[in-house]
């Protein structure tokens, strides 16, 4: 019996042999499904085998993973932008052997940056510490793919493939497909648009390949077989990625110009010469898509040192939730100052969408909230906008009873 790695090789070889045209589309689609199944099997043990030095606690408002070939300057970057951490940097490859966390303080947010060992071609199949490294990347909110300015394009292509083989999709949207397994009733397939890369026959064959006989599917966009398989497998993570081309001190102006024109997601720098690092951080911040909300107590100025960090598009409901889980149920209304407010302040409800640097003062039903706290004997951790002394005293008592 061939092992999974051999099976993957066989399928890959068959795909390479098969010409891409209308007549082979169906066959290729099935091979893709097969390949995806094997790769998922290959990933299973990696999830449980936790590599030594790779289980780093999540901390801060967001987590970024530094992914790149050996010696592209990942550790040098970490040392440059994070305070109070040092990760060994040297001219030889595989200097870093475990996951080294650093803390970047930027725009009042706390961003965890993880320095990782370099990965090489074949990482997804277990070469070096590739699987552990990619496992850490899966847990991040953003991938910082660090590339050597001179070999950037080829490195980018190879690493993207390695991450894809471990079910990570970079800068891609989740396909607009509804999929639900069912116990009976056969395959119920609905398409709300014309499909040019996939037909019903192929959809059904792919489902058979995964031994799915009963399910409901609604395809709402003109997706490819790959995208359809992504939804069926349900283990894909969709992450934003910033491609950082380092060591631009080795490039000519023409080469540099080409990279900068390349793509929205590209940014260049030289860690060694301290060139463009500020802009890298600004791009990183934008990619993380975070907003800062400042809580304000009645009758006093907002606390500008410690914002509540939320995702772009967050509402007052998210804001309340981040202060206390039970707050939403007792919520009455909030006052908002800032970009999202039509008046100064605007009186808003839970569904109001916030924007970066808004100031919020919220009001809730103290009695209801108190009875909850007494009932649960819970301590109120951080109600930033509550300055009701009565509530504070009560909370104090509850927590020490
Ligand atoms: N020319 C140049 N060299 C750099 C730059 N940034 C880092 N280096 C050098 O590149 C070498 C590798 O740097 P590291 O930070 O150890 O690279 P790494 O990606 O962490 O390497 P591994 O941990 O081995 O994967 C060191 O000798 C650095 O001094 C840069 O902007 N320009
Ligand atoms: K190195
Ligand atoms: Mg390193």
Short mmCIF file of C-alpha atoms and ligand atoms in Angstrom, two decimals:
data_model
loop_
_atom_site.label_atom_id
_atom_site.label_comp_id
_atom_site.label_asym_id
_atom_site.label_seq_id
_atom_site.Cartn_x
_atom_site.Cartn_y
_atom_site.Cartn_z
CA UNK A 1 0.00 0.00 0.00
CA UNK A 2 1.48 3.36 -0.96
CA UNK A 3 1.63 6.01 1.79
CA UNK A 4 -0.25 9.29 1.57
CA UNK A 5 2.79 11.14 0.29
CA UNK A 6 3.13 8.70 -2.63
CA UNK A 7 -0.59 8.93 -3.34
CA UNK A 8 -0.31 12.73 -3.45
CA UNK A 9 2.66 12.45 -5.81
CA UNK A 10 0.72 10.10 -8.12
CA UNK A 11 -2.27 12.42 -8.34
CA UNK A 12 -0.06 15.46 -8.85
CA UNK A 13 1.77 13.65 -11.66
CA UNK A 14 -1.49 12.66 -13.30
CA UNK A 15 -2.72 16.25 -13.10
CA UNK A 16 0.50 17.48 -14.69
CA UNK A 17 0.12 14.94 -17.51
CA UNK A 18 -3.51 15.91 -18.21
CA UNK A 19 -4.01 18.71 -20.69
CA UNK A 20 -6.33 21.46 -19.53
CA UNK A 21 -9.36 21.78 -21.82
CA UNK A 22 -13.14 21.46 -21.85
CA UNK A 23 -13.01 17.68 -22.31
CA UNK A 24 -10.71 17.07 -19.35
CA UNK A 25 -12.34 19.60 -17.01
CA UNK A 26 -14.43 16.95 -15.27
CA UNK A 27 -11.52 14.55 -14.82
CA UNK A 28 -9.29 17.33 -13.45
CA UNK A 29 -11.99 18.43 -11.02
CA UNK A 30 -12.15 14.92 -9.61
CA UNK A 31 -8.37 14.74 -9.30
CA UNK A 32 -8.42 18.03 -7.39
CA UNK A 33 -10.99 16.60 -4.99
CA UNK A 34 -8.86 13.49 -4.49
CA UNK A 35 -5.75 15.56 -3.86
CA UNK A 36 -7.55 17.76 -1.37
CA UNK A 37 -8.75 14.68 0.53
CA UNK A 38 -5.21 13.28 0.81
CA UNK A 39 -3.83 16.63 1.92
CA UNK A 40 -6.46 16.91 4.63
CA UNK A 41 -5.51 13.41 5.81
CA UNK A 42 -1.90 14.52 5.92
CA UNK A 43 -2.82 17.50 8.07
CA UNK A 44 -4.65 15.47 10.73
CA UNK A 45 -1.67 14.34 12.81
CA UNK A 46 -0.02 17.77 12.57
CA UNK A 47 -2.92 19.22 14.54
CA UNK A 48 -2.40 16.90 17.49
CA UNK A 49 1.42 16.65 17.47
CA UNK A 50 2.27 19.95 19.10
CA UNK A 51 5.88 20.78 18.40
CA UNK A 52 8.02 21.84 21.31
CA UNK A 53 8.21 25.61 21.58
CA UNK A 54 5.30 26.25 19.23
CA UNK A 55 2.37 26.52 21.68
CA UNK A 56 2.64 30.22 22.34
CA UNK A 57 -0.26 31.83 24.22
CA UNK A 58 -2.31 34.32 22.25
CA UNK A 59 -2.04 37.78 23.71
CA UNK A 60 -2.80 41.36 22.76
CA UNK A 61 -5.40 42.59 20.31
CA UNK A 62 -4.21 40.67 17.25
CA UNK A 63 -1.65 38.08 16.22
CA UNK A 64 0.67 38.22 13.19
CA UNK A 65 2.87 35.32 12.02
CA UNK A 66 6.18 35.92 10.24
CA UNK A 67 6.45 33.38 7.44
CA UNK A 68 9.39 33.19 5.06
CA UNK A 69 12.35 31.29 3.70
CA UNK A 70 15.42 31.03 5.97
CA UNK A 71 17.55 34.16 6.42
CA UNK A 72 15.21 36.67 4.78
CA UNK A 73 15.31 38.81 7.93
CA UNK A 74 12.30 37.70 9.99
CA UNK A 75 14.11 37.83 13.33
CA UNK A 76 15.80 41.11 12.42
CA UNK A 77 12.33 42.56 11.73
CA UNK A 78 10.93 41.30 15.04
CA UNK A 79 13.87 42.81 16.93
CA UNK A 80 13.40 46.10 15.12
CA UNK A 81 9.69 46.61 15.76
CA UNK A 82 9.00 44.82 19.05
CA UNK A 83 9.96 46.10 22.44
CA UNK A 84 11.59 43.94 25.07
CA UNK A 85 12.16 40.83 22.94
CA UNK A 86 15.24 39.50 21.27
CA UNK A 87 15.33 36.74 18.71
CA UNK A 88 18.74 35.60 17.48
CA UNK A 89 19.67 36.88 14.03
CA UNK A 90 22.61 35.59 11.99
CA UNK A 91 23.80 35.10 8.46
CA UNK A 92 23.35 31.31 8.51
CA UNK A 93 20.05 29.60 7.68
CA UNK A 94 17.75 28.15 10.37
CA UNK A 95 18.97 30.44 13.11
CA UNK A 96 15.48 30.51 14.63
CA UNK A 97 14.26 27.07 15.71
CA UNK A 98 11.11 27.75 17.74
CA UNK A 99 8.30 30.27 17.89
CA UNK A 100 9.45 33.55 19.51
CA UNK A 101 6.65 35.96 20.44
CA UNK A 102 7.17 39.71 20.43
CA UNK A 103 4.91 42.63 21.27
CA UNK A 104 4.41 45.55 18.92
CA UNK A 105 2.72 48.58 20.45
CA UNK A 106 1.16 50.61 17.70
CA UNK A 107 -1.60 53.23 17.76
CA UNK A 108 -2.48 52.22 21.34
CA UNK A 109 -3.04 48.62 20.25
CA UNK A 110 -1.02 45.63 21.37
CA UNK A 111 -0.09 43.40 18.46
CA UNK A 112 1.57 40.03 18.98
CA UNK A 113 4.21 39.24 16.36
CA UNK A 114 5.47 35.67 16.13
CA UNK A 115 8.94 35.02 14.80
CA UNK A 116 9.16 31.52 13.33
CA UNK A 117 11.76 29.20 11.81
CA UNK A 118 12.27 29.60 8.08
CA UNK A 119 10.33 27.22 5.88
CA UNK A 120 11.31 25.69 2.56
CA UNK A 121 9.69 23.88 -0.33
CA UNK A 122 8.05 20.69 0.94
CA UNK A 123 7.17 22.27 4.31
CA UNK A 124 3.52 21.27 3.97
CA UNK A 125 4.60 17.64 3.59
CA UNK A 126 6.56 17.80 6.82
CA UNK A 127 10.00 19.01 5.72
CA UNK A 128 11.90 20.69 8.52
CA UNK A 129 9.50 22.19 11.05
CA UNK A 130 7.23 23.23 8.20
CA UNK A 131 4.02 21.72 9.51
CA UNK A 132 4.40 23.25 12.99
CA UNK A 133 5.25 26.63 11.49
CA UNK A 134 2.25 26.56 9.16
CA UNK A 135 0.12 25.36 12.08
CA UNK A 136 1.04 28.56 13.94
CA UNK A 137 0.23 30.64 10.84
CA UNK A 138 -3.28 29.13 10.83
CA UNK A 139 -3.87 30.60 14.29
CA UNK A 140 -2.88 34.14 13.25
CA UNK A 141 -5.04 37.11 12.24
CA UNK A 142 -2.49 38.17 9.62
CA UNK A 143 0.38 36.52 7.79
CA UNK A 144 3.45 38.66 7.22
CA UNK A 145 5.19 36.90 4.36
CA UNK A 146 8.76 38.09 4.44
CA UNK A 147 10.60 37.78 1.14
CA UNK A 148 14.13 38.38 -0.04
CA UNK A 149 13.94 41.39 -2.35
CA UNK A 150 16.09 39.68 -4.99
CA UNK A 151 14.21 36.36 -5.09
CA UNK A 152 10.85 37.71 -3.95
CA UNK A 153 8.55 36.52 -6.72
CA UNK A 154 9.70 32.92 -6.77
CA UNK A 155 9.68 32.73 -2.95
CA UNK A 156 6.18 34.16 -2.86
CA UNK A 157 4.91 31.58 -5.34
CA UNK A 158 6.49 28.62 -3.52
CA UNK A 159 5.34 29.70 -0.04
CA UNK A 160 1.81 30.46 -1.18
CA UNK A 161 1.63 26.91 -2.54
CA UNK A 162 2.94 25.43 0.71
CA UNK A 163 0.34 27.34 2.73
CA UNK A 164 -2.41 26.40 0.28
CA UNK A 165 -1.52 22.75 0.67
CA UNK A 166 -2.14 23.21 4.41
CA UNK A 167 -5.57 24.72 3.76
CA UNK A 168 -4.62 28.39 4.17
CA UNK A 169 -6.02 30.86 1.63
CA UNK A 170 -4.29 34.24 1.47
CA UNK A 171 -6.09 37.45 0.55
CA UNK A 172 -9.06 35.48 -0.76
CA UNK A 173 -12.71 35.80 0.09
CA UNK A 174 -14.62 32.79 1.32
CA UNK A 175 -16.70 31.60 -1.69
CA UNK A 176 -20.37 32.51 -1.52
CA UNK A 177 -21.63 28.95 -1.24
CA UNK A 178 -24.06 27.58 1.35
CA UNK A 179 -23.34 23.97 2.23
CA UNK A 180 -24.97 21.80 4.86
CA UNK A 181 -24.71 18.07 5.32
CA UNK A 182 -27.96 16.24 5.96
CA UNK A 183 -29.01 12.79 7.18
CA UNK A 184 -31.37 12.02 4.28
CA UNK A 185 -33.08 13.53 1.26
CA UNK A 186 -30.28 13.25 -1.31
CA UNK A 187 -28.38 16.15 -2.81
CA UNK A 188 -30.41 19.38 -3.07
CA UNK A 189 -28.51 21.70 -5.38
CA UNK A 190 -29.50 25.28 -6.20
CA UNK A 191 -27.52 27.73 -8.32
CA UNK A 192 -28.48 31.37 -8.25
CA UNK A 193 -26.13 32.39 -11.07
CA UNK A 194 -24.62 30.98 -14.25
CA UNK A 195 -21.58 28.80 -13.63
CA UNK A 196 -18.81 28.92 -16.22
CA UNK A 197 -16.13 26.87 -14.45
CA UNK A 198 -18.25 24.14 -12.91
CA UNK A 199 -21.33 22.14 -13.95
CA UNK A 200 -23.87 20.10 -12.05
CA UNK A 201 -22.32 16.82 -13.12
CA UNK A 202 -18.93 17.81 -11.71
CA UNK A 203 -20.50 19.08 -8.47
CA UNK A 204 -22.20 15.71 -8.00
CA UNK A 205 -19.04 13.75 -8.83
CA UNK A 206 -17.00 15.80 -6.35
CA UNK A 207 -19.62 15.13 -3.67
CA UNK A 208 -19.40 11.41 -4.44
CA UNK A 209 -15.62 11.57 -4.12
CA UNK A 210 -16.16 12.88 -0.56
CA UNK A 211 -18.88 10.26 0.04
CA UNK A 212 -21.47 12.95 0.65
CA UNK A 213 -24.87 11.64 -0.42
CA UNK A 214 -27.24 13.95 1.45
CA UNK A 215 -26.77 17.70 1.63
CA UNK A 216 -28.14 21.10 0.75
CA UNK A 217 -26.06 23.39 -1.48
CA UNK A 218 -26.72 26.90 -2.74
CA UNK A 219 -24.05 28.25 -5.09
CA UNK A 220 -24.34 32.03 -5.25
CA UNK A 221 -21.25 32.93 -7.28
CA UNK A 222 -19.44 31.73 -10.38
CA UNK A 223 -16.91 29.65 -8.45
CA UNK A 224 -14.22 27.21 -9.57
CA UNK A 225 -13.93 23.51 -8.70
CA UNK A 226 -11.15 24.45 -6.25
CA UNK A 227 -13.37 26.92 -4.45
CA UNK A 228 -16.20 24.40 -4.31
CA UNK A 229 -13.86 21.78 -2.80
CA UNK A 230 -12.68 24.39 -0.25
CA UNK A 231 -16.25 24.74 1.00
CA UNK A 232 -16.85 20.98 1.14
CA UNK A 233 -13.66 20.36 3.11
CA UNK A 234 -14.61 23.11 5.59
CA UNK A 235 -11.09 23.29 7.07
CA UNK A 236 -9.82 26.28 5.12
CA UNK A 237 -8.77 29.45 6.89
CA UNK A 238 -8.93 32.73 4.98
CA UNK A 239 -6.22 35.13 6.12
CA UNK A 240 -5.06 38.54 5.01
CA UNK A 241 -1.40 38.59 4.01
CA UNK A 242 1.14 41.38 3.69
CA UNK A 243 4.10 40.61 1.44
CA UNK A 244 7.15 42.36 2.85
CA UNK A 245 10.10 42.50 0.43
CA UNK A 246 13.15 42.96 2.67
CA UNK A 247 16.79 43.72 1.86
CA UNK A 248 15.97 46.33 -0.76
CA UNK A 249 19.48 47.66 -0.19
CA UNK A 250 20.50 44.83 -2.55
CA UNK A 251 18.17 45.99 -5.34
CA UNK A 252 18.50 48.43 -8.21
CA UNK A 253 16.01 51.28 -8.47
CA UNK A 254 14.38 49.55 -11.49
CA UNK A 255 13.88 46.28 -9.60
CA UNK A 256 12.47 48.16 -6.64
CA UNK A 257 10.07 50.07 -8.85
CA UNK A 258 8.73 46.85 -10.35
CA UNK A 259 7.95 45.33 -6.93
CA UNK A 260 6.23 48.50 -5.72
CA UNK A 261 4.01 48.56 -8.79
CA UNK A 262 3.33 44.84 -8.39
CA UNK A 263 0.34 44.59 -6.08
CA UNK A 264 -1.80 46.14 -3.40
CA UNK A 265 -0.47 43.72 -0.84
CA UNK A 266 3.23 44.42 -1.44
CA UNK A 267 5.48 46.62 0.67
CA UNK A 268 9.26 47.00 0.58
CA UNK A 269 11.86 47.71 3.28
CA UNK A 270 15.37 47.25 4.50
CA UNK A 271 15.51 46.22 8.12
CA UNK A 272 19.28 46.56 8.14
CA UNK A 273 19.28 50.17 6.88
CA UNK A 274 16.07 51.05 8.68
CA UNK A 275 14.34 52.01 5.42
CA UNK A 276 10.53 52.25 5.13
CA UNK A 277 9.81 50.38 8.39
CA UNK A 278 7.22 52.98 9.44
CA UNK A 279 5.30 52.41 6.24
CA UNK A 280 5.44 48.63 6.72
CA UNK A 281 3.80 49.11 10.13
CA UNK A 282 1.16 51.41 8.69
CA UNK A 283 0.31 48.81 6.04
CA UNK A 284 0.25 46.10 8.68
CA UNK A 285 -2.18 48.15 10.74
CA UNK A 286 -4.49 48.69 7.75
CA UNK A 287 -4.42 45.02 6.87
CA UNK A 288 -5.43 44.07 10.41
CA UNK A 289 -8.58 46.06 9.89
CA UNK A 290 -8.87 47.18 13.49
CA UNK A 291 -10.57 50.19 15.02
CA UNK A 292 -9.95 51.89 18.37
CA UNK A 293 -12.91 52.84 20.51
CA UNK A 294 -12.43 55.00 23.59
CA UNK A 295 -14.79 54.50 26.50
CA UNK A 296 -15.94 57.56 28.38
CA UNK A 297 -17.44 57.90 31.83
CA UNK A 298 -20.24 60.32 32.52
CA UNK A 299 -18.86 63.75 33.39
CA UNK A 300 -15.20 63.00 32.61
CA UNK A 301 -12.88 62.89 29.63
CA UNK A 302 -12.43 59.63 27.70
CA UNK A 303 -9.55 57.35 28.61
CA UNK A 304 -7.26 57.87 25.62
CA UNK A 305 -4.61 55.43 26.73
CA UNK A 306 -6.54 52.22 26.65
CA UNK A 307 -8.92 51.88 23.72
CA UNK A 308 -11.18 48.90 23.19
CA UNK A 309 -9.87 47.30 19.99
CA UNK A 310 -12.51 45.97 17.60
CA UNK A 311 -12.71 44.85 13.96
CA UNK A 312 -13.76 47.27 11.28
CA UNK A 313 -17.55 47.16 10.97
CA UNK A 314 -18.07 46.51 14.68
CA UNK A 315 -21.23 47.84 16.33
CA UNK A 316 -22.12 49.10 19.79
CA UNK A 317 -23.20 45.52 20.49
CA UNK A 318 -19.62 44.29 19.89
CA UNK A 319 -18.34 47.11 22.07
CA UNK A 320 -20.62 46.12 24.96
CA UNK A 321 -19.74 42.49 24.50
CA UNK A 322 -16.04 43.19 24.80
CA UNK A 323 -16.62 44.96 28.14
CA UNK A 324 -18.82 42.29 29.68
CA UNK A 325 -20.66 39.31 28.20
CA UNK A 326 -23.90 40.16 29.98
CA UNK A 327 -23.82 43.86 29.22
CA UNK A 328 -25.80 43.59 25.97
CA UNK A 329 -28.90 42.23 27.67
CA UNK A 330 -29.00 45.19 30.07
CA UNK A 331 -28.11 47.82 27.51
CA UNK A 332 -30.28 50.95 27.30
CA UNK A 333 -28.53 53.35 24.92
CA UNK A 334 -25.15 54.91 24.15
CA UNK A 335 -23.76 58.30 23.24
CA UNK A 336 -21.18 58.43 20.45
CA UNK A 337 -18.73 61.17 19.45
CA UNK A 338 -16.51 60.86 16.38
CA UNK A 339 -16.53 59.86 12.71
CA UNK A 340 -19.57 57.61 12.92
CA UNK A 341 -21.72 60.16 14.76
CA UNK A 342 -24.14 62.46 12.94
CA UNK A 343 -24.44 64.80 15.94
CA UNK A 344 -22.14 65.53 18.83
CA UNK A 345 -22.94 63.29 20.55
CA UNK A 346 -25.35 60.98 18.75
CA UNK A 347 -27.80 58.92 20.76
CA UNK A 348 -27.55 55.34 19.39
CA UNK A 349 -28.71 51.76 19.82
CA UNK A 350 -26.92 48.41 19.67
CA UNK A 351 -26.80 48.22 15.88
CA UNK A 352 -24.90 51.49 15.37
CA UNK A 353 -21.71 50.86 13.36
CA UNK A 354 -18.60 52.40 14.93
CA UNK A 355 -15.55 53.93 13.29
CA UNK A 356 -11.91 54.29 14.25
CA UNK A 357 -11.31 56.64 17.21
CA UNK A 358 -14.97 57.00 18.20
CA UNK A 359 -15.71 57.83 21.82
CA UNK A 360 -18.54 55.89 23.45
CA UNK A 361 -20.42 56.39 26.68
CA UNK A 362 -22.93 53.65 27.31
CA UNK A 363 -25.85 53.39 29.70
CA UNK A 364 -27.36 50.20 30.95
CA UNK A 365 -29.92 49.08 33.40
CA UNK A 366 -27.95 48.91 36.66
CA UNK A 367 -30.54 47.00 38.64
CA UNK A 368 -30.88 44.24 36.12
CA UNK A 369 -27.13 44.03 35.74
CA UNK A 370 -26.62 43.98 39.50
CA UNK A 371 -29.06 41.17 40.05
CA UNK A 372 -27.20 39.21 37.44
CA UNK A 373 -23.90 39.84 39.23
CA UNK A 374 -25.35 38.89 42.62
CA UNK A 375 -26.97 35.82 41.17
CA UNK A 376 -23.73 34.68 39.56
CA UNK A 377 -21.53 35.99 42.41
CA UNK A 378 -19.49 37.54 39.66
CA UNK A 379 -17.01 40.33 39.75
CA UNK A 380 -17.32 43.12 37.24
CA UNK A 381 -13.90 43.25 35.64
CA UNK A 382 -13.70 46.41 33.65
CA UNK A 383 -16.72 48.53 33.20
CA UNK A 384 -14.80 51.46 31.84
CA UNK A 385 -17.74 53.76 31.42
CA UNK A 386 -19.49 53.09 34.70
CA UNK A 387 -18.74 55.47 37.51
CA UNK A 388 -21.66 54.59 39.70
CA UNK A 389 -20.09 54.29 43.14
CA UNK A 390 -22.99 52.17 44.36
CA UNK A 391 -22.36 49.60 41.66
CA UNK A 392 -18.64 49.63 42.33
CA UNK A 393 -19.16 49.03 46.06
CA UNK A 394 -21.60 46.28 45.35
CA UNK A 395 -19.27 44.63 42.90
CA UNK A 396 -16.57 44.79 45.50
CA UNK A 397 -18.75 43.05 48.06
CA UNK A 398 -19.85 40.39 45.65
CA UNK A 399 -16.35 39.49 44.69
CA UNK A 400 -15.28 39.03 48.28
CA UNK A 401 -18.33 37.20 49.60
N1 LIG B 1 21.44 43.38 3.31
C1 LIG B 1 20.52 43.20 4.23
N2 LIG B 1 20.67 42.20 5.13
C2 LIG B 1 19.72 42.04 6.06
C3 LIG B 1 18.56 42.86 6.11
N3 LIG B 1 17.81 42.44 7.14
C4 LIG B 1 18.44 41.39 7.71
N4 LIG B 1 19.61 41.13 7.06
C5 LIG B 1 20.61 40.10 7.37
O1 LIG B 1 20.11 38.85 6.94
C6 LIG B 1 20.63 37.80 7.78
C7 LIG B 1 19.50 36.92 8.28
O2 LIG B 1 18.72 37.64 9.18
P1 LIG B 1 17.76 36.91 10.22
O3 LIG B 1 16.97 37.97 10.89
O4 LIG B 1 18.52 35.95 11.06
O5 LIG B 1 16.83 36.09 9.21
P2 LIG B 1 15.70 35.03 9.55
O6 LIG B 1 14.70 35.14 8.46
O7 LIG B 1 15.19 35.21 10.93
O8 LIG B 1 16.49 33.67 9.41
P3 LIG B 1 16.12 32.20 10.02
O9 LIG B 1 15.75 32.36 11.45
O10 LIG B 1 17.41 31.47 9.86
O11 LIG B 1 15.05 31.67 9.17
C8 LIG B 1 21.37 38.51 8.90
O12 LIG B 1 22.75 38.43 8.61
C9 LIG B 1 20.88 39.93 8.84
O13 LIG B 1 21.84 40.86 9.29
C10 LIG B 1 18.44 43.92 5.15
O14 LIG B 1 17.49 44.69 5.13
N5 LIG B 1 19.43 44.02 4.23
K1 LIG B 2 19.28 33.53 9.72
MG1 LIG B 3 15.16 33.94 12.50
#
